[in-house]
Amino acid sequence: MNNASGSKSNQLEQLKQFTTVVCDTGDFESMREYQPQDATTNPSLILAASGQEQYSYLIEKAVEDHASGSLSGQERVDSVINHILIAFGKEILDIVPGRVSTEVDARLSFDVSGTIELAKRLIDLYESGGVDRDRVLIKIASTWEGIQAAEQLQKEGIHCNLTLLFSLPQAIACADAKVQLISPFVGRIYDWYKKSTGKEYSGAEDPGVRSVQEIYQYYKKFGYPTEVMGASFRNVGQIIELAGCDLLTISPSLLGELQSATEPIEKRLDEQAAKDVDLERIHLDEKSFRFALNEDAMATEKTAEGIRRFAADMRKLEDLVREKIDALVA
């Protein structure tokens, strides 16, 4: 596989021929370097970026512009954080040609109305800033309540990215809810099985890779339009095994590895081939969804752990904002 100059294409260039590449970071410079189509963020990435000098101006400006007025206490902190999320999102959309994913507070993962309310607020802020809602994906945890909230938001033209997804039942419920996109977490599935079995996994044997393959095949077999975006990678091998997936969201370090390698990549996931796989359709209501998830120890534990981690980082971001507000009004 050669480019126009006759030199070998690197693996990132090859991957982009099969799959839409998304950058999983809050680092704008990485996005400029690797030129992804879309970008994803979460509270952990925003928190990490906020500690870097080149991004602190976004935090400072949000505090200065939105810490005054009639709001006080937690409402003031919430308002500033919402504006920080939108500020990062708008900067990202100035770099990538596609969409940005912005996450709702993980503490709302079991609150349907609260998730809907915050998602609408975030979209309103984007639109008031001149950003079309079609360029924004609202990230919501793949709990039963999160999926129900996303179903309602999709009906109102707000596109959703269902994150913290570790199992086929979660993926099926998301597809039935007609969400725009799901983010199955390859690396965290791998982590769980490696810890629980003491085994190393690679290639097609990797349980995280197999989970995304299973979801992809199910979606294409039954004609679901929901996009599959593999996420949370631990190594380049996992990415290569999923070449052909609708989208893959990749950290800057792994994008760098792909860009510096030239070994050939083959398309591993194919929509037409998936349609020929022998699968039975699965029907889920709330009771069967909750039981199926409960039967999967890995998915149950990793979903809960992910929510706790994102919630903890949101609290840290709140503490940072609160300190800056106090310093400003002192």
GROMACS .gro file of C-alpha atoms in nm:
model
  330
    1MET     CA    1   0.000   0.000   0.000
    2ASN     CA    2   0.171   0.316  -0.122
    3ASN     CA    3   0.094   0.684  -0.121
    4ALA     CA    4   0.133   0.918  -0.416
    5SER     CA    5   0.504   0.971  -0.352
    6GLY     CA    6   0.573   0.598  -0.366
    7SER     CA    7   0.657   0.556   0.001
    8LYS     CA    8   0.471   0.318   0.228
    9SER     CA    9   0.161   0.446   0.404
   10ASN     CA   10   0.187   0.442   0.779
   11GLN     CA   11  -0.061   0.239   0.979
   12LEU     CA   12  -0.267   0.543   1.077
   13GLU     CA   13  -0.316   0.635   0.712
   14GLN     CA   14  -0.408   0.274   0.634
   15LEU     CA   15  -0.654   0.257   0.923
   16LYS     CA   16  -0.830   0.572   0.805
   17GLN     CA   17  -0.914   0.389   0.479
   18PHE     CA   18  -1.124   0.135   0.671
   19THR     CA   19  -1.242   0.321   0.980
   20THR     CA   20  -1.327   0.672   1.096
   21VAL     CA   21  -1.050   0.768   1.339
   22VAL     CA   22  -1.145   0.969   1.647
   23CYS     CA   23  -0.903   1.128   1.893
   24ASP     CA   24  -0.963   1.046   2.261
   25THR     CA   25  -0.809   1.344   2.439
   26GLY     CA   26  -0.849   1.699   2.566
   27ASP     CA   27  -0.517   1.794   2.403
   28PHE     CA   28  -0.576   2.022   2.106
   29GLU     CA   29  -0.224   1.987   1.970
   30SER     CA   30  -0.262   1.609   1.942
   31MET     CA   31  -0.575   1.662   1.735
   32ARG     CA   32  -0.394   1.897   1.502
   33GLU     CA   33  -0.111   1.647   1.460
   34TYR     CA   34  -0.315   1.334   1.390
   35GLN     CA   35  -0.610   1.496   1.208
   36PRO     CA   36  -0.896   1.276   1.331
   37GLN     CA   37  -1.249   1.313   1.198
   38ASP     CA   38  -1.408   1.345   1.544
   39ALA     CA   39  -1.290   1.385   1.903
   40THR     CA   40  -1.416   1.258   2.237
   41THR     CA   41  -1.373   1.403   2.583
   42ASN     CA   42  -1.477   1.305   2.935
   43PRO     CA   43  -1.438   1.461   3.283
   44SER     CA   44  -1.108   1.280   3.337
   45LEU     CA   45  -0.959   1.417   3.014
   46ILE     CA   46  -1.087   1.770   3.084
   47LEU     CA   47  -0.946   1.753   3.436
   48ALA     CA   48  -0.608   1.640   3.304
   49ALA     CA   49  -0.604   1.916   3.041
   50SER     CA   50  -0.705   2.180   3.296
   51GLY     CA   51  -0.379   2.118   3.481
   52GLN     CA   52  -0.176   2.213   3.175
   53GLU     CA   53  -0.072   2.575   3.136
   54GLN     CA   54  -0.173   2.599   2.770
   55TYR     CA   55  -0.536   2.516   2.856
   56SER     CA   56  -0.580   2.699   3.185
   57TYR     CA   57  -0.707   3.007   3.000
   58LEU     CA   58  -1.029   2.821   2.916
   59ILE     CA   59  -1.091   2.753   3.285
   60GLU     CA   60  -1.003   3.110   3.385
   61LYS     CA   61  -1.229   3.263   3.122
   62ALA     CA   62  -1.525   3.046   3.216
   63VAL     CA   63  -1.485   3.147   3.580
   64GLU     CA   64  -1.447   3.516   3.500
   65ASP     CA   65  -1.744   3.521   3.260
   66HIS     CA   66  -1.990   3.303   3.450
   67ALA     CA   67  -1.907   3.312   3.823
   68SER     CA   68  -2.096   3.635   3.882
   69GLY     CA   69  -2.465   3.706   3.848
   70SER     CA   70  -2.763   3.575   4.036
   71LEU     CA   71  -2.641   3.217   4.079
   72SER     CA   72  -2.467   3.113   4.398
   73GLY     CA   73  -2.326   2.801   4.563
   74GLN     CA   74  -2.349   2.475   4.370
   75GLU     CA   75  -2.558   2.629   4.091
   76ARG     CA   76  -2.276   2.874   4.019
   77VAL     CA   77  -2.019   2.592   4.013
   78ASP     CA   78  -2.241   2.385   3.783
   79SER     CA   79  -2.283   2.679   3.545
   80VAL     CA   80  -1.910   2.741   3.524
   81ILE     CA   81  -1.835   2.371   3.462
   82ASN     CA   82  -2.095   2.354   3.184
   83HIS     CA   83  -1.929   2.651   3.018
   84ILE     CA   84  -1.587   2.487   3.058
   85LEU     CA   85  -1.714   2.173   2.882
   86ILE     CA   86  -1.856   2.381   2.598
   87ALA     CA   87  -1.538   2.592   2.575
   88PHE     CA   88  -1.328   2.278   2.528
   89GLY     CA   89  -1.582   2.139   2.283
   90LYS     CA   90  -1.585   2.454   2.070
   91GLU     CA   91  -1.206   2.465   2.057
   92ILE     CA   92  -1.205   2.101   1.946
   93LEU     CA   93  -1.463   2.171   1.674
   94ASP     CA   94  -1.235   2.441   1.535
   95ILE     CA   95  -0.980   2.162   1.475
   96VAL     CA   96  -1.176   1.851   1.376
   97PRO     CA   97  -1.414   1.852   1.078
   98GLY     CA   98  -1.670   1.623   1.242
   99ARG     CA   99  -1.820   1.589   1.588
  100VAL     CA  100  -1.721   1.628   1.950
  101SER     CA  101  -1.855   1.416   2.236
  102THR     CA  102  -1.932   1.600   2.560
  103GLU     CA  103  -2.020   1.398   2.870
  104VAL     CA  104  -2.298   1.458   3.118
  105ASP     CA  105  -2.218   1.431   3.488
  106ALA     CA  106  -2.174   1.062   3.574
  107ARG     CA  107  -2.364   1.119   3.898
  108LEU     CA  108  -2.676   1.141   3.681
  109SER     CA  109  -2.624   0.788   3.545
  110PHE     CA  110  -2.938   0.661   3.723
  111ASP     CA  111  -3.144   0.979   3.676
  112VAL     CA  112  -3.343   0.991   3.352
  113SER     CA  113  -3.490   1.339   3.394
  114GLY     CA  114  -3.166   1.483   3.531
  115THR     CA  115  -2.969   1.349   3.235
  116ILE     CA  116  -3.221   1.488   2.986
  117GLU     CA  117  -3.219   1.828   3.155
  118LEU     CA  118  -2.840   1.859   3.155
  119ALA     CA  119  -2.807   1.731   2.798
  120LYS     CA  120  -3.052   1.994   2.678
  121ARG     CA  121  -2.864   2.261   2.871
  122LEU     CA  122  -2.535   2.162   2.710
  123ILE     CA  123  -2.691   2.162   2.362
  124ASP     CA  124  -2.845   2.504   2.427
  125LEU     CA  125  -2.503   2.638   2.524
  126TYR     CA  126  -2.347   2.495   2.210
  127GLU     CA  127  -2.620   2.638   1.989
  128SER     CA  128  -2.604   2.980   2.155
  129GLY     CA  129  -2.231   2.969   2.076
  130GLY     CA  130  -2.301   2.908   1.709
  131VAL     CA  131  -2.244   2.532   1.703
  132ASP     CA  132  -2.497   2.315   1.520
  133ARG     CA  133  -2.628   2.032   1.736
  134ASP     CA  134  -2.544   1.782   1.462
  135ARG     CA  135  -2.176   1.837   1.548
  136VAL     CA  136  -2.225   1.736   1.912
  137LEU     CA  137  -2.270   1.395   2.073
  138ILE     CA  138  -2.388   1.389   2.433
  139LYS     CA  139  -2.205   1.112   2.621
  140ILE     CA  140  -2.417   0.915   2.866
  141ALA     CA  141  -2.337   0.600   3.065
  142SER     CA  142  -2.497   0.280   2.934
  143THR     CA  143  -2.717   0.216   3.236
  144TRP     CA  144  -3.084   0.138   3.182
  145GLU     CA  145  -3.169   0.493   3.290
  146GLY     CA  146  -2.902   0.643   3.067
  147ILE     CA  147  -3.034   0.452   2.767
  148GLN     CA  148  -3.391   0.568   2.837
  149ALA     CA  149  -3.274   0.927   2.860
  150ALA     CA  150  -3.084   0.891   2.534
  151GLU     CA  151  -3.390   0.747   2.361
  152GLN     CA  152  -3.590   1.058   2.452
  153LEU     CA  153  -3.308   1.294   2.356
  154GLN     CA  154  -3.269   1.126   2.017
  155LYS     CA  155  -3.639   1.182   1.949
  156GLU     CA  156  -3.577   1.552   2.010
  157GLY     CA  157  -3.286   1.568   1.769
  158ILE     CA  158  -3.006   1.549   2.027
  159HIS     CA  159  -2.751   1.287   1.924
  160CYS     CA  160  -2.607   1.062   2.194
  161ASN     CA  161  -2.289   0.862   2.248
  162LEU     CA  162  -2.355   0.581   2.498
  163THR     CA  163  -2.033   0.523   2.688
  164LEU     CA  164  -1.913   0.283   2.959
  165LEU     CA  165  -2.048  -0.004   2.751
  166PHE     CA  166  -1.913  -0.353   2.819
  167SER     CA  167  -2.168  -0.606   2.697
  168LEU     CA  168  -2.399  -0.711   2.415
  169PRO     CA  169  -2.717  -0.652   2.621
  170GLN     CA  170  -2.612  -0.289   2.675
  171ALA     CA  171  -2.542  -0.255   2.303
  172ILE     CA  172  -2.877  -0.410   2.205
  173ALA     CA  173  -3.071  -0.181   2.438
  174CYS     CA  174  -2.888   0.119   2.289
  175ALA     CA  175  -2.969   0.011   1.935
  176ASP     CA  176  -3.334  -0.047   2.023
  177ALA     CA  177  -3.338   0.306   2.167
  178LYS     CA  178  -3.205   0.433   1.832
  179VAL     CA  179  -2.904   0.609   1.981
  180GLN     CA  180  -2.657   0.761   1.738
  181LEU     CA  181  -2.342   0.589   1.859
  182ILE     CA  182  -2.204   0.352   2.123
  183SER     CA  183  -1.853   0.331   2.272
  184PRO     CA  184  -1.770  -0.027   2.379
  185PHE     CA  185  -1.461  -0.021   2.603
  186VAL     CA  186  -1.204  -0.267   2.469
  187GLY     CA  187  -0.919  -0.200   2.711
  188ARG     CA  188  -1.120  -0.212   3.032
  189ILE     CA  189  -1.270  -0.548   2.930
  190TYR     CA  190  -0.917  -0.671   2.863
  191ASP     CA  191  -0.804  -0.540   3.204
  192TRP     CA  192  -1.080  -0.730   3.386
  193TYR     CA  193  -1.011  -1.063   3.219
  194LYS     CA  194  -0.634  -1.029   3.255
  195LYS     CA  195  -0.675  -0.964   3.628
  196SER     CA  196  -0.936  -1.235   3.684
  197THR     CA  197  -0.761  -1.510   3.487
  198GLY     CA  198  -0.395  -1.409   3.515
  199LYS     CA  199  -0.363  -1.460   3.139
  200GLU     CA  200  -0.225  -1.230   2.872
  201TYR     CA  201  -0.449  -1.187   2.569
  202SER     CA  202  -0.356  -1.075   2.220
  203GLY     CA  203  -0.499  -1.062   1.872
  204ALA     CA  204  -0.839  -1.213   1.807
  205GLU     CA  205  -0.831  -1.389   2.148
  206ASP     CA  206  -0.852  -1.055   2.333
  207PRO     CA  207  -1.191  -1.051   2.511
  208GLY     CA  208  -1.226  -0.676   2.456
  209VAL     CA  209  -1.173  -0.720   2.083
  210ARG     CA  210  -1.417  -1.012   2.074
  211SER     CA  211  -1.683  -0.806   2.251
  212VAL     CA  212  -1.671  -0.532   1.988
  213GLN     CA  213  -1.667  -0.790   1.707
  214GLU     CA  214  -1.980  -0.948   1.855
  215ILE     CA  215  -2.159  -0.614   1.883
  216TYR     CA  216  -2.057  -0.509   1.532
  217GLN     CA  217  -2.181  -0.836   1.382
  218TYR     CA  218  -2.512  -0.813   1.567
  219TYR     CA  219  -2.574  -0.456   1.453
  220LYS     CA  220  -2.491  -0.523   1.089
  221LYS     CA  221  -2.677  -0.855   1.082
  222PHE     CA  222  -3.002  -0.691   1.190
  223GLY     CA  223  -2.956  -0.358   1.014
  224TYR     CA  224  -2.920  -0.128   1.314
  225PRO     CA  225  -2.794   0.217   1.207
  226THR     CA  226  -2.635   0.291   1.547
  227GLU     CA  227  -2.262   0.351   1.497
  228VAL     CA  228  -2.007   0.132   1.677
  229MET     CA  229  -1.699   0.315   1.806
  230GLY     CA  230  -1.441   0.097   1.978
  231ALA     CA  231  -1.279   0.280   2.270
  232SER     CA  232  -1.036   0.246   2.559
  233PHE     CA  233  -0.744   0.074   2.389
  234ARG     CA  234  -0.438  -0.062   2.569
  235ASN     CA  235  -0.223  -0.143   2.267
  236VAL     CA  236  -0.204  -0.107   1.891
  237GLY     CA  237  -0.281  -0.477   1.842
  238GLN     CA  238  -0.634  -0.424   1.970
  239ILE     CA  239  -0.685  -0.142   1.722
  240ILE     CA  240  -0.556  -0.342   1.426
  241GLU     CA  241  -0.790  -0.631   1.510
  242LEU     CA  242  -1.085  -0.390   1.483
  243ALA     CA  243  -0.989  -0.227   1.152
  244GLY     CA  244  -1.316  -0.182   0.965
  245CYS     CA  245  -1.522  -0.092   1.273
  246ASP     CA  246  -1.741   0.214   1.208
  247LEU     CA  247  -1.520   0.433   1.429
  248LEU     CA  248  -1.230   0.388   1.671
  249THR     CA  249  -1.144   0.650   1.934
  250ILE     CA  250  -0.773   0.636   2.009
  251SER     CA  251  -0.540   0.809   2.255
  252PRO     CA  252  -0.259   1.032   2.120
  253SER     CA  253   0.012   0.787   2.233
  254LEU     CA  254  -0.138   0.501   2.032
  255LEU     CA  255  -0.205   0.731   1.735
  256GLY     CA  256   0.166   0.810   1.747
  257GLU     CA  257   0.256   0.440   1.739
  258LEU     CA  258   0.030   0.385   1.440
  259GLN     CA  259   0.178   0.683   1.260
  260SER     CA  260   0.534   0.559   1.310
  261ALA     CA  261   0.469   0.204   1.184
  262THR     CA  262   0.429   0.090   0.822
  263GLU     CA  263   0.337  -0.280   0.852
  264PRO     CA  264   0.025  -0.352   0.645
  265ILE     CA  265  -0.319  -0.345   0.807
  266GLU     CA  266  -0.604  -0.558   0.675
  267LYS     CA  267  -0.974  -0.489   0.716
  268ARG     CA  268  -1.095  -0.722   0.992
  269LEU     CA  269  -1.459  -0.616   1.030
  270ASP     CA  270  -1.681  -0.617   0.725
  271GLU     CA  271  -2.048  -0.520   0.711
  272GLN     CA  272  -2.143  -0.761   0.435
  273ALA     CA  273  -1.968  -1.056   0.601
  274ALA     CA  274  -2.145  -0.976   0.929
  275LYS     CA  275  -2.483  -1.005   0.757
  276ASP     CA  276  -2.404  -1.369   0.677
  277VAL     CA  277  -2.329  -1.464   1.040
  278ASP     CA  278  -2.584  -1.698   1.199
  279LEU     CA  279  -2.732  -1.501   1.492
  280GLU     CA  280  -3.061  -1.495   1.677
  281ARG     CA  281  -3.227  -1.165   1.754
  282ILE     CA  282  -3.247  -1.082   2.124
  283HIS     CA  283  -3.539  -0.890   2.274
  284LEU     CA  284  -3.487  -0.702   2.601
  285ASP     CA  285  -3.718  -0.517   2.836
  286GLU     CA  286  -3.603  -0.355   3.160
  287LYS     CA  287  -3.623  -0.676   3.364
  288SER     CA  288  -3.435  -0.890   3.114
  289PHE     CA  289  -3.176  -0.615   3.056
  290ARG     CA  290  -3.100  -0.583   3.425
  291PHE     CA  291  -3.078  -0.958   3.472
  292ALA     CA  292  -2.853  -1.008   3.168
  293LEU     CA  293  -2.621  -0.733   3.289
  294ASN     CA  294  -2.619  -0.880   3.638
  295GLU     CA  295  -2.521  -1.220   3.496
  296ASP     CA  296  -2.212  -1.060   3.338
  297ALA     CA  297  -1.978  -0.991   3.631
  298MET     CA  298  -1.727  -0.806   3.415
  299ALA     CA  299  -1.983  -0.571   3.261
  300THR     CA  300  -2.151  -0.506   3.596
  301GLU     CA  301  -1.825  -0.429   3.773
  302LYS     CA  302  -1.667  -0.221   3.498
  303THR     CA  303  -1.980  -0.011   3.439
  304ALA     CA  304  -2.004   0.068   3.810
  305GLU     CA  305  -1.632   0.135   3.837
  306GLY     CA  306  -1.637   0.367   3.535
  307ILE     CA  307  -1.924   0.569   3.678
  308ARG     CA  308  -1.742   0.602   4.011
  309ARG     CA  309  -1.421   0.717   3.841
  310PHE     CA  310  -1.590   0.977   3.623
  311ALA     CA  311  -1.793   1.100   3.920
  312ALA     CA  312  -1.476   1.133   4.129
  313ASP     CA  313  -1.305   1.337   3.857
  314MET     CA  314  -1.610   1.559   3.823
  315ARG     CA  315  -1.591   1.629   4.196
  316LYS     CA  316  -1.223   1.720   4.155
  317LEU     CA  317  -1.313   1.954   3.871
  318GLU     CA  318  -1.580   2.109   4.092
  319ASP     CA  319  -1.325   2.165   4.370
  320LEU     CA  320  -1.089   2.333   4.122
  321VAL     CA  321  -1.366   2.561   3.996
  322ARG     CA  322  -1.485   2.640   4.348
  323GLU     CA  323  -1.133   2.748   4.447
  324LYS     CA  324  -1.108   2.977   4.147
  325ILE     CA  325  -1.452   3.128   4.212
  326ASP     CA  326  -1.360   3.192   4.576
  327ALA     CA  327  -1.035   3.358   4.468
  328LEU     CA  328  -1.218   3.575   4.218
  329VAL     CA  329  -1.487   3.702   4.456
  330ALA     CA  330  -1.255   3.735   4.758
   0.00000   0.00000   0.00000
